Coordinates of C-alpha atoms and ligand atoms in Angstrom, one line a residue:
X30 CA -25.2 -10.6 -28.5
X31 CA -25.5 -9.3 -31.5
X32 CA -28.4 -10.1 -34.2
X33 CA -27.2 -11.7 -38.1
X34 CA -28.1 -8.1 -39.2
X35 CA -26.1 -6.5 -37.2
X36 CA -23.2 -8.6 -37.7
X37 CA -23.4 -8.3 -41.7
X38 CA -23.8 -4.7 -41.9
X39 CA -20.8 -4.8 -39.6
X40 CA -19.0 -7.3 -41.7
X41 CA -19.8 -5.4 -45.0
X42 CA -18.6 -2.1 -43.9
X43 CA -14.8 -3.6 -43.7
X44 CA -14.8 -4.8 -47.2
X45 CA -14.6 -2.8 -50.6
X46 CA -14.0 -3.9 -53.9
X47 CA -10.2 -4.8 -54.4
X48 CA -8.3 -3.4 -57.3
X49 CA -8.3 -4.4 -61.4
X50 CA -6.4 -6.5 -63.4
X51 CA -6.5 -6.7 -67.1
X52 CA -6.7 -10.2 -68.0
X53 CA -7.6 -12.1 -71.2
X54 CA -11.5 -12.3 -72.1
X55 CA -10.8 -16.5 -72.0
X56 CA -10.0 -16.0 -68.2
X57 CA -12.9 -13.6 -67.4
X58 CA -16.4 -15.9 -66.9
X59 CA -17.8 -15.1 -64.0
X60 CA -15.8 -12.4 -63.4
X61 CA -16.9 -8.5 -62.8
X62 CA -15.6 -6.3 -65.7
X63 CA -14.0 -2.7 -63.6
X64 CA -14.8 -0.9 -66.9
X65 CA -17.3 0.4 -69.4
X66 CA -16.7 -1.0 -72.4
X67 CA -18.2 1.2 -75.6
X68 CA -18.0 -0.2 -79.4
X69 CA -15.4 1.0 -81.0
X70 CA -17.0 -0.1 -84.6
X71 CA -20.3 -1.0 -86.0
X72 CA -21.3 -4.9 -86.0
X73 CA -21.6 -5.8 -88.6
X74 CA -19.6 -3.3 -90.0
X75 CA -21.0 -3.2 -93.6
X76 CA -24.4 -4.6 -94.8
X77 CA -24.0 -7.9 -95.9
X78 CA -26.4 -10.5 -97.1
X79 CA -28.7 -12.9 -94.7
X80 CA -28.8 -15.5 -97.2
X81 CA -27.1 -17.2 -100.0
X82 CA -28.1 -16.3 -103.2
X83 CA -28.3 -13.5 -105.7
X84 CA -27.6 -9.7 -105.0
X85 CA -30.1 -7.7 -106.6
X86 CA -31.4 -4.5 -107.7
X87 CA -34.9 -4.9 -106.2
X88 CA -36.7 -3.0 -108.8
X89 CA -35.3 -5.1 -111.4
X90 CA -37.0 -8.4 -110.0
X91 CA -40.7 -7.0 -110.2
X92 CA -43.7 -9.0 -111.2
X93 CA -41.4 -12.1 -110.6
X94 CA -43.2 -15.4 -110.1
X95 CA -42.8 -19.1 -110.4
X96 CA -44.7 -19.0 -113.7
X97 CA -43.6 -15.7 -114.9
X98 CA -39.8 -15.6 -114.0
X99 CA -37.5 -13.0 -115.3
X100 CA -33.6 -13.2 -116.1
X101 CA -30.1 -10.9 -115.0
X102 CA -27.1 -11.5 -115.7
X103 CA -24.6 -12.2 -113.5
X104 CA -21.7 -10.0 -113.0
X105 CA -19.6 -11.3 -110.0
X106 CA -19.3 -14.2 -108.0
X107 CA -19.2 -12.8 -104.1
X108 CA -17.7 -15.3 -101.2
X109 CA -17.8 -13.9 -97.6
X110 CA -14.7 -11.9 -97.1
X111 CA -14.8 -10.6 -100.6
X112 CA -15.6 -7.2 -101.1
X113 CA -17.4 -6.4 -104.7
X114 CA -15.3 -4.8 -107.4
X115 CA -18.2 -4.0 -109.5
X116 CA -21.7 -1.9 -109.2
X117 CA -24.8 -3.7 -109.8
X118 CA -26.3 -2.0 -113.0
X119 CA -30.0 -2.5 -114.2
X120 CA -30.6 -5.9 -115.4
X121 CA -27.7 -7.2 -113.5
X122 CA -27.3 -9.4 -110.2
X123 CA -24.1 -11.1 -108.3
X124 CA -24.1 -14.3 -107.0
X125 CA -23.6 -13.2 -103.4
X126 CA -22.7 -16.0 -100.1
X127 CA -24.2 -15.3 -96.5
X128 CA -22.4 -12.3 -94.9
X129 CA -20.5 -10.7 -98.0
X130 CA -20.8 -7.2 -98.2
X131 CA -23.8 -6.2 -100.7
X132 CA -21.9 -5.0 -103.6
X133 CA -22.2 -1.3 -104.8
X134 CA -26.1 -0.9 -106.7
X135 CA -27.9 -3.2 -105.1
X136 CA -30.8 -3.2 -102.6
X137 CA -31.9 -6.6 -102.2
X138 CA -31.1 -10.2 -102.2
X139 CA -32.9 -13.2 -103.8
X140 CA -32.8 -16.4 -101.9
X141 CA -30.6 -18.9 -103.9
X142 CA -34.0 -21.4 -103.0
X143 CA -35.7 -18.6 -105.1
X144 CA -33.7 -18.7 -107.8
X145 CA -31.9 -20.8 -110.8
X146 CA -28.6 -20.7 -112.7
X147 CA -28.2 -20.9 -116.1
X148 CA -24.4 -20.3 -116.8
X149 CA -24.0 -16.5 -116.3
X150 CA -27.6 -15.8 -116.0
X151 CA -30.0 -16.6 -112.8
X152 CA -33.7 -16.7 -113.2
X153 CA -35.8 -14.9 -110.9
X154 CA -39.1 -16.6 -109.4
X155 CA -39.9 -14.6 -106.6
X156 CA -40.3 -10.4 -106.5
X157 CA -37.6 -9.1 -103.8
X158 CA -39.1 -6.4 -101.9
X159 CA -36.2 -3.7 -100.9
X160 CA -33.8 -4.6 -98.4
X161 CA -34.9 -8.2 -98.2
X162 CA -32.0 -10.7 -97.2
X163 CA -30.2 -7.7 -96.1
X164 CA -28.1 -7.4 -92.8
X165 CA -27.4 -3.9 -92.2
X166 CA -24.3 -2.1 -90.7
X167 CA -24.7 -1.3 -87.2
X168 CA -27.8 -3.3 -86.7
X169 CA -26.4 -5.5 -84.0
X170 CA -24.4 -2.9 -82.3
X171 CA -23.6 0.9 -83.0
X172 CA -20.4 2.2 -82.6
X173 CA -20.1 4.1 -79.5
X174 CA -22.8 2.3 -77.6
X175 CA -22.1 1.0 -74.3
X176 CA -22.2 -2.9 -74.6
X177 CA -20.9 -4.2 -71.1
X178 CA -21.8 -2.3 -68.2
X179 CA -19.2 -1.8 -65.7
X180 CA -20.3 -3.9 -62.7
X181 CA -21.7 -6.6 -64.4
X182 CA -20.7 -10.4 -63.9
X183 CA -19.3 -11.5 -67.6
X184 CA -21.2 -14.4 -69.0
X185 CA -20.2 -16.5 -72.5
X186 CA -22.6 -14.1 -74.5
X187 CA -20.5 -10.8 -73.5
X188 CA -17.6 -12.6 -73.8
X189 CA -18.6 -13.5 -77.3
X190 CA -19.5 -9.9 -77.8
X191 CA -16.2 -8.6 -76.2
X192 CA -14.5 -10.8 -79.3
X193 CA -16.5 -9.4 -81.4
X194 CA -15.3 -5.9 -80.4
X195 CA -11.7 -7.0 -80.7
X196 CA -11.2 -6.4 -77.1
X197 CA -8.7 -9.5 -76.2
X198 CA -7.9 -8.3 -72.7
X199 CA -9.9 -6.4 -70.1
X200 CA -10.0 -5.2 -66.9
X201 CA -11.6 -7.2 -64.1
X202 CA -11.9 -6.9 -60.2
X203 CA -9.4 -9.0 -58.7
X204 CA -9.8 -12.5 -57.1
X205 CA -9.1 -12.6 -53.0
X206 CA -6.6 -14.7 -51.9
X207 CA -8.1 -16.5 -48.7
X208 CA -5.6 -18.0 -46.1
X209 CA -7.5 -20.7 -44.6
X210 CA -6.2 -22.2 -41.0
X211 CA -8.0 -24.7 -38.8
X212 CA -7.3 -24.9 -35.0
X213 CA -7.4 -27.9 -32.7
X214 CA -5.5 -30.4 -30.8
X215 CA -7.6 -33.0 -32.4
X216 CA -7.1 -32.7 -35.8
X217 CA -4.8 -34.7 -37.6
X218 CA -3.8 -34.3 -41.6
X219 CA -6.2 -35.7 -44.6
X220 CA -3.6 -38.4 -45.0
X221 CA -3.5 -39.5 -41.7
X222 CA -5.1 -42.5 -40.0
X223 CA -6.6 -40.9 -36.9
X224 CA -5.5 -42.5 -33.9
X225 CA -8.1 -42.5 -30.6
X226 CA -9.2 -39.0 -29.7
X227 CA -8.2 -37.5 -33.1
X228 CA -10.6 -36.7 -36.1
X229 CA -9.3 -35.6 -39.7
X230 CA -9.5 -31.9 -40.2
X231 CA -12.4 -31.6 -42.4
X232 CA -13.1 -27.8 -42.0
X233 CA -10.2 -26.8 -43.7
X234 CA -11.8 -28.6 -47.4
X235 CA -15.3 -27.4 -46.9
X236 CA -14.1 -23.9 -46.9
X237 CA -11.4 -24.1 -49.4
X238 CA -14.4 -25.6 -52.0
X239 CA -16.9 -22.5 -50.4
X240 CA -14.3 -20.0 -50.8
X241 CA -13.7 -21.6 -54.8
X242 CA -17.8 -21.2 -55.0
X243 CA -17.4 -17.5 -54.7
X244 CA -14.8 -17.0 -57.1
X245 CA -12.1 -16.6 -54.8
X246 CA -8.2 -18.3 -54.4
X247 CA -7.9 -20.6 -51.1
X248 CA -4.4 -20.8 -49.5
X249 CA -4.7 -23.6 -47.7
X250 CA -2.3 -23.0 -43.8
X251 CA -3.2 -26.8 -42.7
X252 CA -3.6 -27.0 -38.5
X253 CA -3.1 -24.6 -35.9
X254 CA -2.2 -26.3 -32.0
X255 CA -4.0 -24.9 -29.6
X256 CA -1.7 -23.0 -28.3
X257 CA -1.4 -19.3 -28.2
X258 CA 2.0 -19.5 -29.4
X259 CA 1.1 -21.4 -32.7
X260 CA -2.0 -19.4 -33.3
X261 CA 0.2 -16.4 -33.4
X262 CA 2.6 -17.7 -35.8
X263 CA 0.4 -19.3 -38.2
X264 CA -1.5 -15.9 -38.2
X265 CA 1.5 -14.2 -39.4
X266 CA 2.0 -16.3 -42.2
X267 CA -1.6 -15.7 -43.7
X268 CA -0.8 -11.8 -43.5
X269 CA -0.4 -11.9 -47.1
X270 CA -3.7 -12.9 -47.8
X271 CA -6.6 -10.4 -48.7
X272 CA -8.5 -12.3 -45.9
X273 CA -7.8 -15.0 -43.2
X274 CA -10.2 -17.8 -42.4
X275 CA -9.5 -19.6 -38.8
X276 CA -12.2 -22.6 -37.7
X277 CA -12.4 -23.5 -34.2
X278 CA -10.9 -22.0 -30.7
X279 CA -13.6 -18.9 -30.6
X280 CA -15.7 -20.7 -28.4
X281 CA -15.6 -20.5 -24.6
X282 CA -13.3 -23.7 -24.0
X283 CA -10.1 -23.4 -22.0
X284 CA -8.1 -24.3 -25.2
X285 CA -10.2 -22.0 -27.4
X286 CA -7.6 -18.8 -28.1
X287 CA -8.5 -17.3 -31.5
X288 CA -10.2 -14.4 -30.3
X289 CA -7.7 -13.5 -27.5
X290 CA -4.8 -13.9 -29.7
X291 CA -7.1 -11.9 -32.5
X292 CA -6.9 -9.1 -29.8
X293 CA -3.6 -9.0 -28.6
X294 CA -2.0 -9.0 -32.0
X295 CA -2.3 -5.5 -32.8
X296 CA -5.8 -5.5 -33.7
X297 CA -10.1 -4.9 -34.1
X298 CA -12.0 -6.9 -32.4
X299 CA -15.2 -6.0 -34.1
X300 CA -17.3 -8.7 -32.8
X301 CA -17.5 -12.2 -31.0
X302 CA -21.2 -14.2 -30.8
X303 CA -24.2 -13.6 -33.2
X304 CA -27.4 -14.6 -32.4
X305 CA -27.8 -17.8 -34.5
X306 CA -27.1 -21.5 -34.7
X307 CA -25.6 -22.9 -35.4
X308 CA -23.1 -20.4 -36.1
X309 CA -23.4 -19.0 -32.3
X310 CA -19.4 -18.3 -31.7
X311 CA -18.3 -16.3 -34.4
X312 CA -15.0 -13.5 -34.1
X313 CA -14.8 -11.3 -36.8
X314 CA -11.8 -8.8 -37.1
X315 CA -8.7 -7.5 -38.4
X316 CA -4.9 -8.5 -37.7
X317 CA -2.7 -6.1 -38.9
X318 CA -5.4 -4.9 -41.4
X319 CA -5.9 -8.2 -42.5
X320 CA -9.6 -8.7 -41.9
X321 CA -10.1 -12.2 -40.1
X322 CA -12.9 -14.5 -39.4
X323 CA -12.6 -16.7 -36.4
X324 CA -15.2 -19.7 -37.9
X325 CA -16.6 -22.0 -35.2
X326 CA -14.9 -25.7 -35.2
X327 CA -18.2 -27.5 -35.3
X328 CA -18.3 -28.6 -39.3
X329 CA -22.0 -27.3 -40.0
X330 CA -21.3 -24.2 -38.0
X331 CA -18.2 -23.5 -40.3
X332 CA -19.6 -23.7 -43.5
X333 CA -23.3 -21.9 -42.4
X334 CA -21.2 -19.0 -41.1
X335 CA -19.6 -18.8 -43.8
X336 CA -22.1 -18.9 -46.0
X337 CA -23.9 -15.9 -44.2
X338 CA -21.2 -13.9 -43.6
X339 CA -17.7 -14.7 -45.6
X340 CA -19.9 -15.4 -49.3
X341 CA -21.1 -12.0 -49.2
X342 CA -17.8 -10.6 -48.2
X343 CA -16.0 -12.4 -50.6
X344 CA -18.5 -11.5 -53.5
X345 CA -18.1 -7.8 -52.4
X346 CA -14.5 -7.8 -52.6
X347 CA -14.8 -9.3 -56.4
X348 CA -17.4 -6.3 -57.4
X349 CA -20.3 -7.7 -57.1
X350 CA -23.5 -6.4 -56.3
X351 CA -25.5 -9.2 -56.3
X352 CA -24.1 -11.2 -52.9
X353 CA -26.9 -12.4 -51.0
X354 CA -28.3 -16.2 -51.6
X355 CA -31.4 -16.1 -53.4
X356 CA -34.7 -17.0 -51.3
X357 CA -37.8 -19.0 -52.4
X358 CA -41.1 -19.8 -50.3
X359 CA -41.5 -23.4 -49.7
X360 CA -44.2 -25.1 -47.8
X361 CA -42.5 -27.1 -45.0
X362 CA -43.9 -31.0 -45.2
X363 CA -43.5 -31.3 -41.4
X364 CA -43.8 -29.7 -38.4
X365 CA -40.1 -28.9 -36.3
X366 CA -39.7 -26.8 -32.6
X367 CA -37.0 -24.8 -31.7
X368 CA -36.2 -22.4 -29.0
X369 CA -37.0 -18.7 -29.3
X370 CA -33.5 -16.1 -29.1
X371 CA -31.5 -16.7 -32.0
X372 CA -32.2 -17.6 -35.8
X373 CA -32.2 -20.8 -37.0
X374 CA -30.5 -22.0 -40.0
X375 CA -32.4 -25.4 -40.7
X376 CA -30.9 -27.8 -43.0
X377 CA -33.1 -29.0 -45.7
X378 CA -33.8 -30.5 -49.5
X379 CA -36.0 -28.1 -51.4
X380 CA -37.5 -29.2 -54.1
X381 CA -39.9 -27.8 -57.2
X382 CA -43.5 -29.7 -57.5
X383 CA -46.1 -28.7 -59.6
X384 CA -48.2 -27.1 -56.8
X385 CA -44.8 -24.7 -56.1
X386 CA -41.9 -25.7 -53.5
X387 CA -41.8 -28.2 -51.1
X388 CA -38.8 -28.5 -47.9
X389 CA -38.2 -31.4 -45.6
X390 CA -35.5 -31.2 -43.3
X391 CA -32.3 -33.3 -43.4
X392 CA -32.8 -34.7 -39.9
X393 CA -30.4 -34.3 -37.3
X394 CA -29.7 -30.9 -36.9
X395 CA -26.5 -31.2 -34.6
X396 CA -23.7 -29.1 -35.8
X397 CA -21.1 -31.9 -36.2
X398 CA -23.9 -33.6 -38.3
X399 CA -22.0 -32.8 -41.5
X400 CA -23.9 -35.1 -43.7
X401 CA -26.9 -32.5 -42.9
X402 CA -25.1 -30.2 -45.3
X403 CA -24.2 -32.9 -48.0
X404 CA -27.7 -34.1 -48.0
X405 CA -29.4 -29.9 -48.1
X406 CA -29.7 -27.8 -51.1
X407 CA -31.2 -25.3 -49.0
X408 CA -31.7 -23.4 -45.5
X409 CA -34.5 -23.0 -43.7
X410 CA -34.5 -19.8 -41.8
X411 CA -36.8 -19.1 -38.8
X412 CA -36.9 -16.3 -36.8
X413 CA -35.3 -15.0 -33.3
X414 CA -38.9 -15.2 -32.1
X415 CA -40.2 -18.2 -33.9
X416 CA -40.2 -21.8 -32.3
X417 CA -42.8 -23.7 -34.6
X418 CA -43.1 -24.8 -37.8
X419 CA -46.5 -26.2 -38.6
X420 CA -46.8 -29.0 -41.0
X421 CA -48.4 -27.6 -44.2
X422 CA -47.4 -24.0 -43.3
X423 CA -45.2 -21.5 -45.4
X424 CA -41.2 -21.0 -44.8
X425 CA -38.3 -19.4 -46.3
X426 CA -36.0 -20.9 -47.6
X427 CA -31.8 -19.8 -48.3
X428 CA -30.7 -21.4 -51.9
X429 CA -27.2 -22.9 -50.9
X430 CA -26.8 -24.5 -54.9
X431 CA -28.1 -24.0 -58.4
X432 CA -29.9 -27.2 -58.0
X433 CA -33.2 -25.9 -58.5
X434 CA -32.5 -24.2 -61.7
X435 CA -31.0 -27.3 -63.6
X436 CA -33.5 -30.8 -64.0
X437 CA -32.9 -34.3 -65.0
X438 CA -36.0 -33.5 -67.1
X439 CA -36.2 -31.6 -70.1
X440 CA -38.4 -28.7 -68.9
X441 CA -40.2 -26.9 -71.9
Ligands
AMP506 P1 -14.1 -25.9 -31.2 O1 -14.9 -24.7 -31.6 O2 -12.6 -25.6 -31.5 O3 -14.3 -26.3 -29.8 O4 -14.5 -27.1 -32.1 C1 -15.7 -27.7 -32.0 C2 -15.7 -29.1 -32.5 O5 -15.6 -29.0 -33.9 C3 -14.5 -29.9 -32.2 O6 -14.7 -30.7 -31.1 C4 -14.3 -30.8 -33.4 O7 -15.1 -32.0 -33.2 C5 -14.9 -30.0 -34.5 N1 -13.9 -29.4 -35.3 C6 -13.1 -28.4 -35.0 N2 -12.2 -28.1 -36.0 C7 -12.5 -29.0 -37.0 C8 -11.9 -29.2 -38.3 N3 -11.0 -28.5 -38.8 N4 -12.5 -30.2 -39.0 C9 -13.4 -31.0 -38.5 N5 -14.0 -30.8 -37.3 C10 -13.5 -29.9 -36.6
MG507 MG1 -11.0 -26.5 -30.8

């Protein structure tokens, strides 16, 4: 059986980034831009005042104090948007409104605060000192400097600064459609009631929200019979997906046919079983160059398999570099046994305290035990070799939310 490791660096090698689509900047948070984008003009494009007030030939304003203030005259009155029609002569000043263009002559502005109008004439209290109140051309960006790396995962500040550039559309990696099927006898329809023996196919919703987490477009395929047959055809309706996603029937039951119909309809087989649990029966492979993950059934299974192996897949195929869940050291506030030959995914509520992180399990670590995952924010991994955890001592724990980055508390 093969180890997480393994399986992921087999996994990854099967995916690459899919292709770009130019789309407006509105639509593009959280996307990853496919190009370089380089300033195509200065920002600002002209210097322009910093302040309301009075544009100035600094010079002229010398020696100015409160008790010693000195007069210009004023000129022209300068909104922003206006550009200047005359030049600031010696003795002269326009009134001048945050980000107009300094008019032609003049090297400094006076704060309006620093100031007082008389009719056509202002009176000076302060001294400028050159270039005071003075945003200059090119200051926040230079034209022909690279702004947004190619690669990178847009946020509202580059989308604000791809506006700025007048760059309405650009080109992004595209989003993977993701055919989602679950398989079972036993599972009946969301809207359905279930009668004895049935249960309400659950798996199909966690993923759909996990594969929305990543970015990603679920196709939702409903239920699968157990039967060879069925699996087939469902299969071949989810070959226009960028990726298929069964749960259930890759385990060793009598009913459970994923993987033998995965490798009787034309295809790889890459892998079936990885060392972990829960997670144990997992197929991963391709049907007609469709690459496929057979999930296991068992609701914790589904979603911690996919969170190992489909996230980082799914993330790949949008561009991204960064795929892998974020870690943090927690101590571990009590002590839990397991069984050495496969890694543990434990469920569990981390949280921040002032002496660093702290993890508890959820409890019941079965793998139907679905409430484990609504209850975690985290997972505790331990080791192939390990089978304690001591009360007190250090683990790692696998960030499944962004719940320790936000508080109820403001945190200054
Ligand atoms: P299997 O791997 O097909 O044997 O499924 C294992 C167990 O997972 C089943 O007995 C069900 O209880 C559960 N299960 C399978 N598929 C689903 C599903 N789509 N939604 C909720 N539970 C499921
Ligand atoms: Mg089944």
């Amino acid at each position: 059986m093969i180890s997480v490791e393994e399986a992921l660096e087999t996994i990854l090698a099967n995916f690459r980034p899919l292709g770009l689509e130019k789309i407006n900047i509105l639509d593009t948070r959280g996307r990853v831009i496919g190009e370089d984008i380089f300033a195509p003009r200065n920002i600002p494009s002209a210097n322009n005042s910093a302040m309301d007030g009075y544009a100035v030939r600094y010079a002229d304003t010398k020696g100015a104090t409160k008790d010693n203030p000195l007069k210009l005259r004023i000129i022209e009155d300068i909104p922003a948007g206006k550009v200047a029609l005359k030049k600031i002569k010696k003795g002269e000043a326009a009134r001048i409104m945050t980000g107009a263009v300094i008019p032609e002559g003049a090297d400094a502005v006076v704060r309006q605060e620093d100031s007082l109008k008389e009719g056509r004439t202002v009176v000076i209290y302060i001294a400028a000192g050159k270039a005071d109140n003075i945003r200059f051309a090119g200051e926040d960006v230079r034209k022909g400097e690279l702004v947004v790396k190619k690669g990178s995962a847009l946020r509202p500040a580059d989308i604000g600064m791809l506006a700025a550039l007048g760059k309405a559309f650009v080109s992004v990696y595209q989003k993977p459609r993701v055919a989602i099927m679950s398989t079972g006898d036993e599972l009946v329809d969301i809207e359905t009631e279930p009668p004895a023996g049935k249960i309400v196919n659950s798996n199909s919703y966690s993923l759909a929200a996990q594969v929305l987490e990543c970015g990603a477009i679920p196709v939702m395929l409903g239920i699968s019979k157990d039967k060879k047959t069925d699996l087939q055809e469902t299969f071949k309706t989810a070959l226009h997906a960028d990726l298929i996603i069964s749960s259930g029937g890759v385990s060793v039951g009598d009913f459970d046919f994923v993987k033998n119909v995965m490798g009787e309809i034309g295809n790889a087989m890459h892998f079936w079983q990885v060392a972990m649990r829960p997670g144990k029966p997992l197929a991963f492979g391709s049907i007609e160059g469709v690459p496929l993950f057979g999930l296991p059934g068992n609701p914790v299974s589904a979603m911690v398999s996919f969170e190992q192996f489909v996230r980082p897949s799914l993330l790949k195929m949008q561009g991204h570099t960064k795929i892998f869940r974020q870690t943090v050291k927690a101590i571990c506030n009590e002590d839990f046994k397991k069984q050495a030959g496969f890694r543990h995914f434990i469920r569990a509520v981390v949280k921040r305290e002032k002496s660093g992180y702290v993890a508890a399990t959820t409890g019941d670590q079965g793998s139907g035990i679905l409430k484990s995952m609504v209850t975690a924010n985290g997972l505790i991994v331990m080791g192939e070799n390990e089978t304690a955890i001591k009360k007190g001592t250090e683990v790692t724990v696998q960030l499944l939310d962004d719940s320790l980055s936000c508080s109820e508390s403001l945190q200054l």
